[in-house]
PDB file of C-alpha atoms in Angstrom:
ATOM      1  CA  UNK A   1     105.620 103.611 114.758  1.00  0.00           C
ATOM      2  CA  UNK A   2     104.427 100.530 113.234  1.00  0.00           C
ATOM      3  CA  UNK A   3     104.659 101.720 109.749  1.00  0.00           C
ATOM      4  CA  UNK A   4     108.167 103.184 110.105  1.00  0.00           C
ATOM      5  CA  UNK A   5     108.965  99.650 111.302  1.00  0.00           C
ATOM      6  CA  UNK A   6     106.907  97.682 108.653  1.00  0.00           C
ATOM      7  CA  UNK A   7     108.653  99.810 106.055  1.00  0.00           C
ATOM      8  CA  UNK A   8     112.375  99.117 107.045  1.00  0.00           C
ATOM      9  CA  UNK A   9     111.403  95.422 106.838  1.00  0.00           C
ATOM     10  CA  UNK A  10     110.559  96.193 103.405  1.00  0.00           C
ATOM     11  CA  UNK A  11     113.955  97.868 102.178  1.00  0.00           C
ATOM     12  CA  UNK A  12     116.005  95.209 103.831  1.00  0.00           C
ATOM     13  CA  UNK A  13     118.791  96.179 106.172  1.00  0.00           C
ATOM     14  CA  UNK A  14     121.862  96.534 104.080  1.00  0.00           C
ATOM     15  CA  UNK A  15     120.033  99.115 101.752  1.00  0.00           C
ATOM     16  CA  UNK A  16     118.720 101.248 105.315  1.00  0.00           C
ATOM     17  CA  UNK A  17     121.763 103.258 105.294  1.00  0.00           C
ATOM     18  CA  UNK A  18     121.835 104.375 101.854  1.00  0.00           C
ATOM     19  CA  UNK A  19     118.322 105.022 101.875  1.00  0.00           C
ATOM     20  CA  UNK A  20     118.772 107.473 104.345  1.00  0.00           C
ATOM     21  CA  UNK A  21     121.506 109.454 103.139  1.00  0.00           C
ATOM     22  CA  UNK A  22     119.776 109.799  99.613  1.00  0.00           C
ATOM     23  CA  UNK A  23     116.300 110.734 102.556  1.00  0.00           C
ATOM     24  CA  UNK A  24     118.346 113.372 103.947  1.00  0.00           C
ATOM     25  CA  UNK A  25     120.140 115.087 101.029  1.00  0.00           C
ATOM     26  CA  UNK A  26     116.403 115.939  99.237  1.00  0.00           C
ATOM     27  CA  UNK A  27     115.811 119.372  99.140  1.00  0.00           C
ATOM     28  CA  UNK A  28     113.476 120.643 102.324  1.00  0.00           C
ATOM     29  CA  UNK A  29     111.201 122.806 100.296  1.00  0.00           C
ATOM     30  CA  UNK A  30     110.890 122.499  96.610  1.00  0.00           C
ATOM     31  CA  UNK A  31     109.855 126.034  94.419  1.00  0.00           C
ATOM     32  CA  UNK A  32     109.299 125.714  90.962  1.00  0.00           C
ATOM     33  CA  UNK A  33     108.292 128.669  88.860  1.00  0.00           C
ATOM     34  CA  UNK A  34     104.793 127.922  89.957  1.00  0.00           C
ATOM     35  CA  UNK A  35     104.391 126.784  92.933  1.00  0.00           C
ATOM     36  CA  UNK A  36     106.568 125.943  96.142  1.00  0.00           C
ATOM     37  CA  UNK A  37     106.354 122.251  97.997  1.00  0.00           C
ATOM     38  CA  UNK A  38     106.586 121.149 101.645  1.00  0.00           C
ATOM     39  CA  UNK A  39     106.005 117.817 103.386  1.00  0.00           C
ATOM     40  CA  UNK A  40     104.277 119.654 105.981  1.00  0.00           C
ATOM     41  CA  UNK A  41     105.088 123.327 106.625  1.00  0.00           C
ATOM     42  CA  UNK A  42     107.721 126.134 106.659  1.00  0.00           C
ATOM     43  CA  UNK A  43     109.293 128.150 109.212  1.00  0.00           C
ATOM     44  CA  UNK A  44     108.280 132.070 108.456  1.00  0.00           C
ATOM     45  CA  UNK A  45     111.454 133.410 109.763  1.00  0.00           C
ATOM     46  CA  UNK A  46     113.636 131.966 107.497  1.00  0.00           C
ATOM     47  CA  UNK A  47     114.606 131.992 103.807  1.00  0.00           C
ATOM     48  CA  UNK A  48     113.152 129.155 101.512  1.00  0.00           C
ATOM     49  CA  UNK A  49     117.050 128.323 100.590  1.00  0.00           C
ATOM     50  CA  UNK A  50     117.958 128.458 104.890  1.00  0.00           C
ATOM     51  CA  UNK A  51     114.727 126.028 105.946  1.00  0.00           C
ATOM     52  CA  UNK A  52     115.660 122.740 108.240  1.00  0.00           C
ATOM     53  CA  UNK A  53     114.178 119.619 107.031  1.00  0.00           C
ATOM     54  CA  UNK A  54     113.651 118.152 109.912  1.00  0.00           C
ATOM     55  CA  UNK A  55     111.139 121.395 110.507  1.00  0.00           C
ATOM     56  CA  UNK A  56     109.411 121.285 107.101  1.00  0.00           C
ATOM     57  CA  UNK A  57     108.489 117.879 107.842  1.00  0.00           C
ATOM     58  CA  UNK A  58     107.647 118.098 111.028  1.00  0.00           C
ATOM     59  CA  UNK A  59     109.377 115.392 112.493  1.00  0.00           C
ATOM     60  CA  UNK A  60     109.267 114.179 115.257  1.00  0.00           C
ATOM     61  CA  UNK A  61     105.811 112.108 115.657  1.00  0.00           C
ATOM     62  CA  UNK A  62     102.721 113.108 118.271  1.00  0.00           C
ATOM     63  CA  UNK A  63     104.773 115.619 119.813  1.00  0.00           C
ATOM     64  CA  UNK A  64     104.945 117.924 116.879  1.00  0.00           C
ATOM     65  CA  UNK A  65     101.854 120.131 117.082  1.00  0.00           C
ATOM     66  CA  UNK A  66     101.125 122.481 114.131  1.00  0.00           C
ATOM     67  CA  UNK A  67      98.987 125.013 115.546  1.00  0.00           C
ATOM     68  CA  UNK A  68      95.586 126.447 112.945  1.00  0.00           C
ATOM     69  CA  UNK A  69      93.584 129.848 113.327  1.00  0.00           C
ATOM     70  CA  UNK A  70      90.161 129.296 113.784  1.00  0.00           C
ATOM     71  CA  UNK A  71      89.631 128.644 109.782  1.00  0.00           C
ATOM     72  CA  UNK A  72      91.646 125.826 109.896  1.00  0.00           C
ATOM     73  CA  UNK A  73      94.654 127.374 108.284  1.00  0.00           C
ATOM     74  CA  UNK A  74      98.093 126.976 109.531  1.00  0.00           C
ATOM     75  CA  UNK A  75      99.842 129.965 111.793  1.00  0.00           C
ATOM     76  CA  UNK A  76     102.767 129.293 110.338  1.00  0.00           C
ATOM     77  CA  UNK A  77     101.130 130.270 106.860  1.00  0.00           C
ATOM     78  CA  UNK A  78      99.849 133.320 107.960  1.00  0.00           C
ATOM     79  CA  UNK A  79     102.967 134.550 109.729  1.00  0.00           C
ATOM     80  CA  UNK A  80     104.756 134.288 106.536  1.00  0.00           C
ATOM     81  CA  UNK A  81     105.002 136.534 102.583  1.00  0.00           C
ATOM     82  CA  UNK A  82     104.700 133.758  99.951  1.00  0.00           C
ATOM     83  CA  UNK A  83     104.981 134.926  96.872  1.00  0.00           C
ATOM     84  CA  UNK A  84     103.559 131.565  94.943  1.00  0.00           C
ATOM     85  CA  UNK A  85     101.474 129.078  95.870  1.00  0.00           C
ATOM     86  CA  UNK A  86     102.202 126.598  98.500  1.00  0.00           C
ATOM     87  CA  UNK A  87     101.695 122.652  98.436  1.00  0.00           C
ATOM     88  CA  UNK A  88     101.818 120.266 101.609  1.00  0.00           C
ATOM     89  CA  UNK A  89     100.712 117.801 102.853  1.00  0.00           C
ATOM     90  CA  UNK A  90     101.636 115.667 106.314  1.00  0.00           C
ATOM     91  CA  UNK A  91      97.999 116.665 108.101  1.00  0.00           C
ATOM     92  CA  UNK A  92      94.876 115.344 106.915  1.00  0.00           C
ATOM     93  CA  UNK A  93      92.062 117.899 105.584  1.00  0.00           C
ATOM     94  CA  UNK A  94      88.998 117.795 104.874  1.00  0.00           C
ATOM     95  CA  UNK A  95      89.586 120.252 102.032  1.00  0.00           C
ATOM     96  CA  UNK A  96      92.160 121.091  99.682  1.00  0.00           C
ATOM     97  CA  UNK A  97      91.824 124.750  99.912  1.00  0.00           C
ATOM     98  CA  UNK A  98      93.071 126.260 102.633  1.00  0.00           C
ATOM     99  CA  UNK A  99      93.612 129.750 101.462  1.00  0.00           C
ATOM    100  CA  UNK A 100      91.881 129.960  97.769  1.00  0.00           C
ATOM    101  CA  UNK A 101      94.703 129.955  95.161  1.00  0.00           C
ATOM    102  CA  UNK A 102      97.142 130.486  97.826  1.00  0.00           C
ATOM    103  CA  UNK A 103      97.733 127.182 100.421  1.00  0.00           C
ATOM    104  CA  UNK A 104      96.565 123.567  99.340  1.00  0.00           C
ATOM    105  CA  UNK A 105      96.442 120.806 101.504  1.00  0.00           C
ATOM    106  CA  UNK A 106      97.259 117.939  99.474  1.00  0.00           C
ATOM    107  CA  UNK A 107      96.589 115.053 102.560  1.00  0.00           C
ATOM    108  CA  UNK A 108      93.112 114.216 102.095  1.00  0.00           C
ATOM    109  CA  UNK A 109      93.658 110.299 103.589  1.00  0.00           C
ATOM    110  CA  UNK A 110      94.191 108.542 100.599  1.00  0.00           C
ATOM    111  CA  UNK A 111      95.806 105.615 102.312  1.00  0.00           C
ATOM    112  CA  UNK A 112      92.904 105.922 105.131  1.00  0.00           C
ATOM    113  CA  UNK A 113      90.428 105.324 101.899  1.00  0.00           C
ATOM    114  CA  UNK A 114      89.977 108.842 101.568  1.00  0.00           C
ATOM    115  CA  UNK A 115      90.952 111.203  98.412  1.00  0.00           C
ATOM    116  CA  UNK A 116      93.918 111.136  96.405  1.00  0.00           C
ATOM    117  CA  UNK A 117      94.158 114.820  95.381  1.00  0.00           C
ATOM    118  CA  UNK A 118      95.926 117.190  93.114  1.00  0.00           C
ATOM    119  CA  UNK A 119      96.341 120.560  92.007  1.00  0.00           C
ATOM    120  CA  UNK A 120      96.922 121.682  88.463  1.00  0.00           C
ATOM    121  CA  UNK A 121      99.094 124.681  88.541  1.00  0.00           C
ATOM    122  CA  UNK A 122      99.550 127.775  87.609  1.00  0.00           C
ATOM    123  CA  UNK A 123      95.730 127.769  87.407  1.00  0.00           C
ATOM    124  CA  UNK A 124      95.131 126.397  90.763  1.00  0.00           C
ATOM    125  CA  UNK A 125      92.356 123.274  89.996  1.00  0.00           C
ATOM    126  CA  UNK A 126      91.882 120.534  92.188  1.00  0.00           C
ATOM    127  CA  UNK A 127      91.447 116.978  91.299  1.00  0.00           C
ATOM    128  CA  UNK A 128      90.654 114.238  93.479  1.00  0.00           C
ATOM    129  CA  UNK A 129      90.267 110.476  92.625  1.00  0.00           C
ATOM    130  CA  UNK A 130      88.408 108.422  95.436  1.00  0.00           C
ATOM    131  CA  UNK A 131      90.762 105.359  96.645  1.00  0.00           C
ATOM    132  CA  UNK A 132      89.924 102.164  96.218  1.00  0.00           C
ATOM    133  CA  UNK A 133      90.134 100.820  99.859  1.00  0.00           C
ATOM    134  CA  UNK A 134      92.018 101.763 102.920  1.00  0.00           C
ATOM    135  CA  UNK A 135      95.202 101.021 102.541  1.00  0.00           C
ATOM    136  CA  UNK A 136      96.841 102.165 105.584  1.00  0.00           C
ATOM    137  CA  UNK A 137      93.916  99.555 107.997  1.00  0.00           C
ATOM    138  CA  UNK A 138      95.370  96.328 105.486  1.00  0.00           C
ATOM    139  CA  UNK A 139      98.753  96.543 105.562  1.00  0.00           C
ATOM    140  CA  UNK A 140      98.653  97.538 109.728  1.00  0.00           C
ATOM    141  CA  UNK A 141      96.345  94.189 110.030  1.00  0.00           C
ATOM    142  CA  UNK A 142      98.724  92.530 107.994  1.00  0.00           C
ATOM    143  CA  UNK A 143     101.550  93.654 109.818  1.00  0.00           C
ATOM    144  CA  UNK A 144      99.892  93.139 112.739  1.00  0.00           C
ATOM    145  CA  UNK A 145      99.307  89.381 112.446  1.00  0.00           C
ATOM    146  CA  UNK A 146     102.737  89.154 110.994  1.00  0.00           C
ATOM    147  CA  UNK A 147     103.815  90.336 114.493  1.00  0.00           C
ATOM    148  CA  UNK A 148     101.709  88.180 116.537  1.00  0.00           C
ATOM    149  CA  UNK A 149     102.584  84.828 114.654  1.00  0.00           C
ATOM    150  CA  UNK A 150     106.571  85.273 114.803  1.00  0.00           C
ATOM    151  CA  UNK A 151     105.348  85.861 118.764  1.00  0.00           C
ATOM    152  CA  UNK A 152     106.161  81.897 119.240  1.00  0.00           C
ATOM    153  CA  UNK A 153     103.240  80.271 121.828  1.00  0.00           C
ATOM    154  CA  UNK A 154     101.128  82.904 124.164  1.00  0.00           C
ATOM    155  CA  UNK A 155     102.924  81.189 127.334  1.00  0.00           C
ATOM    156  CA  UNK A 156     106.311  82.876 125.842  1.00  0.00           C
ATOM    157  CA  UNK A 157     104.904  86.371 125.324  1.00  0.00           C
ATOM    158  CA  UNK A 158     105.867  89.291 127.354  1.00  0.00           C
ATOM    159  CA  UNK A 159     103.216  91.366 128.961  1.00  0.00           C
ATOM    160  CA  UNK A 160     103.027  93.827 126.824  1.00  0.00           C
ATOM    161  CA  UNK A 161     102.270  91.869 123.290  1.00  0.00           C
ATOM    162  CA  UNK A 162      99.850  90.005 125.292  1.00  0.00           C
ATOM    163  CA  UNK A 163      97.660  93.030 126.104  1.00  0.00           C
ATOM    164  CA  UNK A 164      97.880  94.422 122.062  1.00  0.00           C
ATOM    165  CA  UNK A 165      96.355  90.844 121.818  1.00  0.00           C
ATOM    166  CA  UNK A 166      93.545  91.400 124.632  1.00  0.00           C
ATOM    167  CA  UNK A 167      92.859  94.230 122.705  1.00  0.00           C
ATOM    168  CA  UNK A 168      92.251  93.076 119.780  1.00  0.00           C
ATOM    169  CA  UNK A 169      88.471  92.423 118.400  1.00  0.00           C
ATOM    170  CA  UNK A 170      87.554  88.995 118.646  1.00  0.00           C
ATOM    171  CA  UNK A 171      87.725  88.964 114.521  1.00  0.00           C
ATOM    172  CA  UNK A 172      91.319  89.397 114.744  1.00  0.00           C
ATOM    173  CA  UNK A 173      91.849  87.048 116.879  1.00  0.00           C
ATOM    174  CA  UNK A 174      90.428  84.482 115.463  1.00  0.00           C
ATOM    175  CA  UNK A 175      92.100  85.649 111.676  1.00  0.00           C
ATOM    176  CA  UNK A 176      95.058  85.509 113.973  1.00  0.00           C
ATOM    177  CA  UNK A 177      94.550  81.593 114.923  1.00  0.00           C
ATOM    178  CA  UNK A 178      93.709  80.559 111.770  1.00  0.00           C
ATOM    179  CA  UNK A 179      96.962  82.248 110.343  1.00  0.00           C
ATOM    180  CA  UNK A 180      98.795  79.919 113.618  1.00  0.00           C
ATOM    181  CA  UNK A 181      97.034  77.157 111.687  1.00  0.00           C
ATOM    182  CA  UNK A 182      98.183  77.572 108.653  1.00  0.00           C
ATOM    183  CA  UNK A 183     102.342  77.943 109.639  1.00  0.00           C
TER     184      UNK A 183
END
């Protein structure tokens, strides 16, 4: 995934490693006296303290499906007794409220431009806060020029980056030029 790469460009290679220990030793689902947190769901048959991480959040990229009833609500959440509220995020909503009081989906697209949302807890109100601009569409663009300038000249390309570049709009391509310009 693109962003997975763009972000370990980011940290810089001799921090990677420690980043991912620290990654891997968080909790996989966090329970306050209010309310209990997932990245993006839980496994009903086991214990909050006995969950896999790797499971909670759902890793494992377009291949991890997380099947919904016909309400929209995960299986997983009605196969399960939670005795507080539950928090997650990981797949994009179009509401917060899954299950009133009871299961809040906290990915409303924020970084697509969407809403950044929130709930107050114990008494279970939502806030949301419209973004600004879509985040997520800049930084791949950027990334994605980035990508095609360290390409060196078309004649050098393999096949494949040359197709991402048929593919592009014709906009990109020429911000993509003028960025050759300007190195």
């Amino acid at each position: 995934a693109w962003s997975q790469k763009q972000t370990l460009s980011l940290i810089g290679a001799e921090k990677q490693t420690d980043w991912a220990s620290w990654l891997e030793n968080l909790p996989a689902v966090i329970e306050t006296k209010s309310v209990l947190v997932t990245h993006a769901r839980l496994d009903p048959e086991l214990p909050l303290n006995k969950q896999d991480s790797h499971f909670t959040a759902a890793v494992g990229g377009a291949s991890v499906v997380i099947p919904h009833d016909q309400n929209g609500v995960p299986l997983w959440f009605r196969q399960g007794s939670y005795q507080k509220p539950i928090c997650m995020g990981h797949v994009a909503y179009t509401r917060v409220e899954l299950v009133p009081k009871r299961l809040y989906a906290l990915d409303t697209q924020a970084v697509r431009g969407g809403l950044l949302s929130a709930v107050i807890l114990p008494e279970g109100r939502v806030v949301q806060v419209q973004a600004k601009r879509n985040y997520y569409e800049e930084a791949y663009k950027a990334w994605r020029k980035e990508e095609l300038v360290a390409g060196g000249p078309p004649g050098t390309w393999p096949l494949h980056h040359l197709v991402k570049v048929m593919e592009e709009t014709d906009e990109d391509i020429i911000d993509i030029a003028d960025t050759r310009k300007e190195i």
